[in-house]
Structures are given as C-alpha cells and as structure tokens.
Tab-separated table of C-alpha atoms in Angstrom:
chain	number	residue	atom	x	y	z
A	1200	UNK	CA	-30.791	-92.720	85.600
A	1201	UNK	CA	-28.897	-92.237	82.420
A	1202	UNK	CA	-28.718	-94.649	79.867
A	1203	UNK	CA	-24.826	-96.038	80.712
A	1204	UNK	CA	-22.677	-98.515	78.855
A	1205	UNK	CA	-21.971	-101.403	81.202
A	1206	UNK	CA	-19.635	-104.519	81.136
A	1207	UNK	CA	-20.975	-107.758	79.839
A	1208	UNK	CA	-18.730	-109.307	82.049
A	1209	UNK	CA	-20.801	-110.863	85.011
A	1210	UNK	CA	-18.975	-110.792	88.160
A	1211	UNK	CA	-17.414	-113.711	89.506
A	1212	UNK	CA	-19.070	-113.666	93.297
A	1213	UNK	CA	-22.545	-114.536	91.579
A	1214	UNK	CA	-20.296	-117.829	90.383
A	1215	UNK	CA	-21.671	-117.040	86.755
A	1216	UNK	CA	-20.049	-118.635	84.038
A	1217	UNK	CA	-19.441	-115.794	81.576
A	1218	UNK	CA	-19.006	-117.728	78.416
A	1219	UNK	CA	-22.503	-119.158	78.840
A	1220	UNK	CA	-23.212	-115.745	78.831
A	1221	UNK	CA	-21.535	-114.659	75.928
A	1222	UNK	CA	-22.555	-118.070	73.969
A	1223	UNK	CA	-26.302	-116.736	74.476
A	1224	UNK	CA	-26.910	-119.953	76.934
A	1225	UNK	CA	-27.756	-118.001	79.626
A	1226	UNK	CA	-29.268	-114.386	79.120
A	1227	UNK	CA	-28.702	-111.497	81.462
A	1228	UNK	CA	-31.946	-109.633	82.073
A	1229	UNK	CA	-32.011	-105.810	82.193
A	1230	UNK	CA	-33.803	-103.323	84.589
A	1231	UNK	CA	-33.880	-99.883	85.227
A	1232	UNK	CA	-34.310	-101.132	89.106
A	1233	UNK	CA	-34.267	-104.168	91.027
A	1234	UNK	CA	-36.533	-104.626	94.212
A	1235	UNK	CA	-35.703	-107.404	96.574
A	1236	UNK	CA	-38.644	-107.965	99.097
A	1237	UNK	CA	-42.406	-108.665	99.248
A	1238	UNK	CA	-44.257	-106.796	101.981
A	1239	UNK	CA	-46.083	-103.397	101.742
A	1240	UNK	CA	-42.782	-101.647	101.555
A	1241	UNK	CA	-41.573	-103.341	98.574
A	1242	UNK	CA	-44.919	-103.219	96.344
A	1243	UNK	CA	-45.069	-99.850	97.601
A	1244	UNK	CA	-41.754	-98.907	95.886
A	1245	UNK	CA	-42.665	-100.474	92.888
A	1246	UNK	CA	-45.662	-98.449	92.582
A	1247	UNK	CA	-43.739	-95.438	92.812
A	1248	UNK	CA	-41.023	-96.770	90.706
A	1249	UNK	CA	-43.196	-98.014	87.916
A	1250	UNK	CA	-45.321	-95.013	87.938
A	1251	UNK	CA	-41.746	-92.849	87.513
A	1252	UNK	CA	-41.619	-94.879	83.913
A	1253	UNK	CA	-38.877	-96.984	85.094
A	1254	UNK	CA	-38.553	-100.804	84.564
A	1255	UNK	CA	-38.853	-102.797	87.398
A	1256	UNK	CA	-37.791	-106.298	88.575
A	1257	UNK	CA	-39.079	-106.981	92.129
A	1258	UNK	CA	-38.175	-110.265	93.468
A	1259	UNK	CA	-40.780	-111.462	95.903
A	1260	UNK	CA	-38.894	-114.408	97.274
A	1261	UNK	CA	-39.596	-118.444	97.162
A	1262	UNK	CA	-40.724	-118.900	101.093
A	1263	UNK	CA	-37.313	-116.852	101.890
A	1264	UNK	CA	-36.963	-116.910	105.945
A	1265	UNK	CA	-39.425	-119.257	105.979
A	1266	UNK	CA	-42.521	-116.291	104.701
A	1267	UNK	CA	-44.252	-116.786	101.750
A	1268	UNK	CA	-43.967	-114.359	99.226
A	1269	UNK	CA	-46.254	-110.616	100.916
A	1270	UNK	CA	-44.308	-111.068	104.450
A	1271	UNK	CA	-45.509	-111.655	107.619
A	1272	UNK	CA	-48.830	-110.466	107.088
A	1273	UNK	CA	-49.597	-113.517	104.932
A	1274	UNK	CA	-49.930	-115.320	108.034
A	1275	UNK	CA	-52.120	-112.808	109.881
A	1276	UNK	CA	-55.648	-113.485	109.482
A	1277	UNK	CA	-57.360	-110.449	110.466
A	1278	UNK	CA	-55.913	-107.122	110.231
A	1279	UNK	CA	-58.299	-104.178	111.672
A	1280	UNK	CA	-55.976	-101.125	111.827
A	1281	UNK	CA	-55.126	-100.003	108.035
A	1282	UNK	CA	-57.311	-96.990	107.260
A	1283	UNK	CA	-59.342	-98.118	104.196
A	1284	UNK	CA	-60.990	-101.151	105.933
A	1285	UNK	CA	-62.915	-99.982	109.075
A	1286	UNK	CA	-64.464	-103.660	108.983
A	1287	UNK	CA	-60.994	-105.025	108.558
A	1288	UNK	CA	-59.393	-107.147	105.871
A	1289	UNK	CA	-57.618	-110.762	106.349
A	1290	UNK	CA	-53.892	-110.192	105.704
A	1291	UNK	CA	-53.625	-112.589	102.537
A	1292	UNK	CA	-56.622	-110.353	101.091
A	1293	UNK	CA	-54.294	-106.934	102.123
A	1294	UNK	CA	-51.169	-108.441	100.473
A	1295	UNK	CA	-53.537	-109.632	97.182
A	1296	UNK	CA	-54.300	-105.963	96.648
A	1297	UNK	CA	-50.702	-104.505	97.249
A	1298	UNK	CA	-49.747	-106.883	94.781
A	1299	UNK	CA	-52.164	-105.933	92.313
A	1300	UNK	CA	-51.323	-102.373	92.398
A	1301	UNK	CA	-47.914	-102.886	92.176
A	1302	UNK	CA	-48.869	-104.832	88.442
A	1303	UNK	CA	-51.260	-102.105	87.198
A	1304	UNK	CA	-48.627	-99.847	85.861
A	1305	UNK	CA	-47.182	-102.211	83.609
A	1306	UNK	CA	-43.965	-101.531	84.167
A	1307	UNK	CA	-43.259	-103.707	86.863
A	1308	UNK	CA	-42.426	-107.612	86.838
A	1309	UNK	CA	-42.995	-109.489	89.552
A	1310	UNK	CA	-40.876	-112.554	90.312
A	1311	UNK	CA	-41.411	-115.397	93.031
A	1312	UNK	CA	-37.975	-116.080	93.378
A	1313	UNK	CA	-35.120	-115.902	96.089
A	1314	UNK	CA	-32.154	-113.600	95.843
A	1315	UNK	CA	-29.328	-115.774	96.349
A	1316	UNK	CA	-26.376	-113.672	95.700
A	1317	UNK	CA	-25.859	-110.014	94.990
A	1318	UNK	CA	-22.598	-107.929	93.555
A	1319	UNK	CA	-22.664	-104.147	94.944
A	1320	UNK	CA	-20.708	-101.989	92.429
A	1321	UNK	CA	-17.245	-101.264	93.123
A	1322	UNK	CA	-16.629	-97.326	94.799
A	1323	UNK	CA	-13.581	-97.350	92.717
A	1324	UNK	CA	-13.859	-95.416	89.517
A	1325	UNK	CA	-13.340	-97.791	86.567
A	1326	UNK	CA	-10.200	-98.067	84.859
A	1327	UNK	CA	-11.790	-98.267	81.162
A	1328	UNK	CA	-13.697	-95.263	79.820
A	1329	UNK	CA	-15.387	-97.606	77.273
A	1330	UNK	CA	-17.112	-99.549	80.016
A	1331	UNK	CA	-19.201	-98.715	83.345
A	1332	UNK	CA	-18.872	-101.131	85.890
A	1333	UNK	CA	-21.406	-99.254	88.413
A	1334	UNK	CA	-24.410	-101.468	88.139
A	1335	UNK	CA	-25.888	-103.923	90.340
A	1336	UNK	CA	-26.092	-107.854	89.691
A	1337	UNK	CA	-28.382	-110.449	91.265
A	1338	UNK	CA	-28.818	-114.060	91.006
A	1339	UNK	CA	-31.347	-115.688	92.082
A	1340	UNK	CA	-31.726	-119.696	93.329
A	1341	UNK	CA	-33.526	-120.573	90.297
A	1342	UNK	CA	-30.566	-119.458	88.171
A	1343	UNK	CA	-31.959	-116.145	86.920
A	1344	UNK	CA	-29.257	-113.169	86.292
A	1345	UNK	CA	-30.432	-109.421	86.812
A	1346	UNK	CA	-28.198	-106.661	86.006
A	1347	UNK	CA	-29.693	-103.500	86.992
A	1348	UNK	CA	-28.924	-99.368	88.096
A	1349	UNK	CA	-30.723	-99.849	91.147
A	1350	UNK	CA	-31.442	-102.179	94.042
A	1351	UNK	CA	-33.741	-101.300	96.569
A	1352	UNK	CA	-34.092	-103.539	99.484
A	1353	UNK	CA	-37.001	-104.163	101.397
A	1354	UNK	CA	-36.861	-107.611	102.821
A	1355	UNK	CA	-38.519	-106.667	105.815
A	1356	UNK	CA	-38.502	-108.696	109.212
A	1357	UNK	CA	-39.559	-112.369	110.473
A	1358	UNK	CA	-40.477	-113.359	113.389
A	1359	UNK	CA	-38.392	-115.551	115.558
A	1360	UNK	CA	-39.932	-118.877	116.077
A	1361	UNK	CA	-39.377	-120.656	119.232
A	1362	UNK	CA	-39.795	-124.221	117.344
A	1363	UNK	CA	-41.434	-126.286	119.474
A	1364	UNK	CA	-44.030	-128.371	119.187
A	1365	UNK	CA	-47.899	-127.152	118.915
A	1366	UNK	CA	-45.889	-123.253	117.763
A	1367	UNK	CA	-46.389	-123.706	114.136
A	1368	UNK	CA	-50.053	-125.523	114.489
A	1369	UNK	CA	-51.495	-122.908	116.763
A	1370	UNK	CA	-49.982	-119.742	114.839
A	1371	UNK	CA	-52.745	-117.057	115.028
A	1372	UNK	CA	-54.420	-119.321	116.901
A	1373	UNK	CA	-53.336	-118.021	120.272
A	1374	UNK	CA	-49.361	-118.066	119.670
A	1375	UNK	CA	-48.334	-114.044	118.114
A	1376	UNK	CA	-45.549	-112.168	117.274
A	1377	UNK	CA	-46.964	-109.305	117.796
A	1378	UNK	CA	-48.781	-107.913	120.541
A	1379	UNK	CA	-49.534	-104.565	119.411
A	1380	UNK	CA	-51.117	-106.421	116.045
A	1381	UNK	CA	-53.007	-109.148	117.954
A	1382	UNK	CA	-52.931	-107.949	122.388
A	1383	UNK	CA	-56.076	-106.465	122.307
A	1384	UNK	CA	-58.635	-109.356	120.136
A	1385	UNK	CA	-61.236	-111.177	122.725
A	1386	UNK	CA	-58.433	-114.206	122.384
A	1387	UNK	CA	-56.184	-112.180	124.859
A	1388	UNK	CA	-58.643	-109.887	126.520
A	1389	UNK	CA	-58.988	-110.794	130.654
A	1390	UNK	CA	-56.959	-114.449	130.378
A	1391	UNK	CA	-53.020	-115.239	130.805
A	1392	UNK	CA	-50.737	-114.557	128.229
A	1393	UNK	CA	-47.289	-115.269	128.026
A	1394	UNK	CA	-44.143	-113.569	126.766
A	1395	UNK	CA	-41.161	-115.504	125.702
A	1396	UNK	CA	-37.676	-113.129	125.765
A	1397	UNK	CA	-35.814	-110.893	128.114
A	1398	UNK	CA	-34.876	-107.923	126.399
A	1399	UNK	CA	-36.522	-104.414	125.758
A	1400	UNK	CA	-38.944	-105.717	123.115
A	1401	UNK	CA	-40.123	-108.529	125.190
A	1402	UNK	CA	-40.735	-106.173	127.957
A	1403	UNK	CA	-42.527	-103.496	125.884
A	1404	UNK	CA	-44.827	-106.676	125.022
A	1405	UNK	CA	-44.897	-107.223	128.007
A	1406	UNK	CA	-46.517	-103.544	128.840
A	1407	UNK	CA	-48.872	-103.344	125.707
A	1408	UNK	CA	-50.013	-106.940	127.051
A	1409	UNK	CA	-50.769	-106.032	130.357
A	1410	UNK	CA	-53.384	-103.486	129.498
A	1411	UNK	CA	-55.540	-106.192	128.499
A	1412	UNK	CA	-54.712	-109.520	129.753
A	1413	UNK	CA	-55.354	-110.914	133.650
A	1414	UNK	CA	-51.974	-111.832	134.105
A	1415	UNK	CA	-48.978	-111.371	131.930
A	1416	UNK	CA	-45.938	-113.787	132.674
A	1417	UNK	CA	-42.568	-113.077	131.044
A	1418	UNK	CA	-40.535	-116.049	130.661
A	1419	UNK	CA	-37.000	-115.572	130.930
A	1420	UNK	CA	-34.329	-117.990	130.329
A	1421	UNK	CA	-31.422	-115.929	131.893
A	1422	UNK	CA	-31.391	-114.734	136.019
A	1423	UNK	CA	-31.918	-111.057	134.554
A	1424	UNK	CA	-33.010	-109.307	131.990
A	1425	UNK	CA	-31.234	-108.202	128.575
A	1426	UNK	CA	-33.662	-104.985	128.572
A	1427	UNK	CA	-32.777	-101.326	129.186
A	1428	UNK	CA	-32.501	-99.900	132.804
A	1429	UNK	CA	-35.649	-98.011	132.256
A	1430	UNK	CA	-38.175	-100.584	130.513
A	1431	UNK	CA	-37.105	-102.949	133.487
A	1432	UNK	CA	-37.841	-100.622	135.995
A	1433	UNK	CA	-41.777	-99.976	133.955
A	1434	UNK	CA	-41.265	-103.527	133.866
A	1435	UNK	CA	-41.602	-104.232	138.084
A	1436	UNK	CA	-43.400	-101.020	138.378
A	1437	UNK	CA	-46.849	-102.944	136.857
A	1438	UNK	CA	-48.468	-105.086	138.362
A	1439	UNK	CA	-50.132	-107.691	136.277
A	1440	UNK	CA	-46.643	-108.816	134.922
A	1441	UNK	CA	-44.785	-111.473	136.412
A	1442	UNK	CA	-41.333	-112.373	135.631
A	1443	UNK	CA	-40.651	-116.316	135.725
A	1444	UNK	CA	-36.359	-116.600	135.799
A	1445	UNK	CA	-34.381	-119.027	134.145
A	1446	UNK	CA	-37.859	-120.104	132.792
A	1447	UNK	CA	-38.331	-121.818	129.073
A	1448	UNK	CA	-41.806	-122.379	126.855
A	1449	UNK	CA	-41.503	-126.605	125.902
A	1450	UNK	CA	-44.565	-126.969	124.195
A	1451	UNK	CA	-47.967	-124.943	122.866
A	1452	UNK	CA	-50.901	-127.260	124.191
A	1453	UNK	CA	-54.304	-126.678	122.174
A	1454	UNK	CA	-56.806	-127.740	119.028
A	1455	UNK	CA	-58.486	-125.117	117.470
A	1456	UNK	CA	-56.672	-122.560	119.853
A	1457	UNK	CA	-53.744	-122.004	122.547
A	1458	UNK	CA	-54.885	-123.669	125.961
A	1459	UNK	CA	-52.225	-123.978	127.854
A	1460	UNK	CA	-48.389	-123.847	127.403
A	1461	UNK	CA	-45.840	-126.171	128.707
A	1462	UNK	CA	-43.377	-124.780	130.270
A	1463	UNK	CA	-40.142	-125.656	132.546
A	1464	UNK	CA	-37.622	-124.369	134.668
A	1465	UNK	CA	-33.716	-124.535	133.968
A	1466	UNK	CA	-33.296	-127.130	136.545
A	1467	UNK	CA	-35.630	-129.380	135.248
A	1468	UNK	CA	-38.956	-128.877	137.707
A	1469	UNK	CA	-42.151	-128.096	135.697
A	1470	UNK	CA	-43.751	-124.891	136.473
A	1471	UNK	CA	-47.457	-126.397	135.840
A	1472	UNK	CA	-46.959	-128.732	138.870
A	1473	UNK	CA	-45.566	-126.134	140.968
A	1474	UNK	CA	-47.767	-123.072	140.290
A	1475	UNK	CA	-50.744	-126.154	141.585
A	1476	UNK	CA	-48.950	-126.189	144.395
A	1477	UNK	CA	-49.391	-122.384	145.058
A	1478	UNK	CA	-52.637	-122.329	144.166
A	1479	UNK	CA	-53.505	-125.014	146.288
A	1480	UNK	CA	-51.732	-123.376	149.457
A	1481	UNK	CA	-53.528	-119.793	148.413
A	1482	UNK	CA	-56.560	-121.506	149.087
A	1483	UNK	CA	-55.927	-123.105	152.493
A	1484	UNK	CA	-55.018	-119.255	153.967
C-alpha cells in the first residue's frame, strides 16, 4: 500500500458530477481500504485491517437485501454454537460485540449506508505518468463518495423468502432458513417440518431435518427434482422424508409460533383436505 498519486477525476459510472467536486461542493473521502458488508466476515476484516494501521471505511448497508445492518444473524434469536458462549448468545447481542471490536482500534469507520455503485480500476496501465488511475470508487445511496486502494467485499448471503403471508410474522418463530442453525431446538424436535425447494440444498435440509423431526415433507413445485443424482438417491433412501410433487407453501398459519402451513397442489386441490382423507382411510384398515 504505497502512498500513490491518483486522479481527482471521479469516474463517470458513479454519475458524479466532477465540478461539484472540484468546486469543494461535494468532498471525496479517502481510505486506505473500503469494506462493503456487515456480518462476521466483514467486522472481522476490519479488525485485521485496522489493527495493520490502515484506514478503514466499512459500509454496513441501510437494510440492503432486505437485512439490517450485522446480516442474517440479526434476525436469529438464539445462537448456541460459537465457542465463547457455551450458554449461547441472541444473534443481535453476537453482532453488537463484532461491531464493537471492529471500533476499538480506532482506525476503522463504520458507516450505515448502502453501496450503490462501484468503479473497479481499469487493468490497462495509465496513459499519464503524473496520475494513477488504479484506485477504487464507491458511492453510496445517501450520496457519499469513497475513493480508496482497496475494496474488500463481504456482503454475505440472504435468505430467500417465499413471501407469503404469516412468513415474515412467524420468522424464528417456526419458519428458518437454516436447518443446520435452528433443526435440532425442541421447536423441530419429534413434529413435521417442512422444506420448501427442489435442489441439492433443499435436500441436504432435508437430511439434517430428518434426524430430528417425525416427518420431513419436501415440497416441490416441479415433477422432479433440481438436486444432484446422488443427494436424490440419499434423498429416497430415508425414510422419514416425503416428497410432495408439483406441491407449493400458500400461507404460514400460527400466533406466537408456526402451527400449520397452507399448502396446495399445482392443480388447484389443497393438500390439508386430502392428506384428511388418508388419514381417515388409515384408520378404517
């Protein structure tokens, strides 16, 4: 990271007017590096980064994906497999102290705002020896301009939400993302779970799930499956999964927690009438 001379001039994908730039309206702000991201990977490079002396401007993002700013484990309530908490911490708590140690060395600024747009440098070496155009530039959506050495990204990953009704009421209230995280808490332990998706991660939920739950039905809006030849066949090979085709999740029914699920076939028939009628015929053999 040597100190480089670098053109004033900001490029024009950010959709920067330069002369408020060079009129001192709008100011270009400096950094040695420039995190984008807000989960345990990002504070953890700014830890690292700030304790290597270098100025840092981590941008933890404005509810970006829909997350608020620490990721996905802001909405997890209790987390009981990081090492230093054998009682177990609640996520927001986690994220709190990530956050915190990120701050302590000083260097760091922390920034709860969106990256909107972002200029890569060019490959091509630059035609003027005076000036260095090999730097990184960010805007953000609240107008701020970062021109920095270094971007690391760590934006991490979001669930995808089904968006139905009752989904974003009962989150962590019965309806996951995650069933390693959440399969084996006494919500899911010896009841019916369900798994929305066909391909190989909804059938290695599938698995994890099945360990624990009565009855594990994956809920598949296709006639087959997207996963790989092998996870299907670990798929049919265990018992306490069953596979509901052309199959989709309409509604989350509950209060305080996940009761029941609403769900219907592709040609219209509700599975909650029909699987009565199953039930009912089980019990006259």
């Amino acid at each position: 990271f040597s100190r480089r001379s670098y053109s004033d001039q900001v490029p024009p994908s950010l959709g920067i007017d330069n002369e408020a730039v060079a009129s001192g309206e709008l100011k270009v702000e400096e950094e040695d590096v420039l995190v984008v991201g807000s989960g345990p990977a990002a504070y953890t490079a700014s830890v690292y980064l700030g304790r290597a002396l270098l100025s840092v401007a981590q941008c933890e993002g404005l509810m970006a994906g829909g997350v608020p700013p620490g990721g996905q484990l802001m909405t997890t309530t209790h987390v009981e497999n990081y090492p230093p908490f054998p009682l177990g911490i609640q996520g927001p708590d986690l994220m709190d102290r990530f956050r915190q140690h990120a701050l302590a060395s000083g260097r760091v600024r922390l920034l709860t705002e969106t990256v909107s747009a972002l200029h890569l440098p060019s490959t091509q070496p630059s035609s003027s020896s005076s000036t260095n155009t090999h730097c990184f530039w960010a805007r953000t959506e609240d107008g701020r301009v970062i021109r920095s050495r270094a971007v690391l990204l760590a934006t991490g990953a979001t669930a995808r939400r089904l968006h139905i009704p009752g989904e974003e009421q009962l989150w962590n209230k019965g309806v996951s993302a995650c069933a390693v995280c959440d399969g084996a808490l006494p919500m899911f332990r010896a009841r019916p779970v369900a798994v929305v998706g066909g391909g190989d991660s909804a059938c290695e939920e599938a698995l994890f799930l099945s360990r624990y739950a009565s009855t594990v039905y994956l809920l598949v809006r296709r006639d087959r499956l997207r996963a790989s030849r092998i996870m299907q066949k670990r798929l049919f090979a265990q018992s306490r999964v069953r596979v509901l085709w052309q199959h989709e999740v309409e509604q989350v029914i509950g209060d305080q927690r996940v009761r029941a699920i609403s769900v219907r076939d592709r040609s219209g028939e509700l599975v909650e009438q029909r699987q009565h009628e199953e039930q009912e015929q089980e019990q006259k053999q």
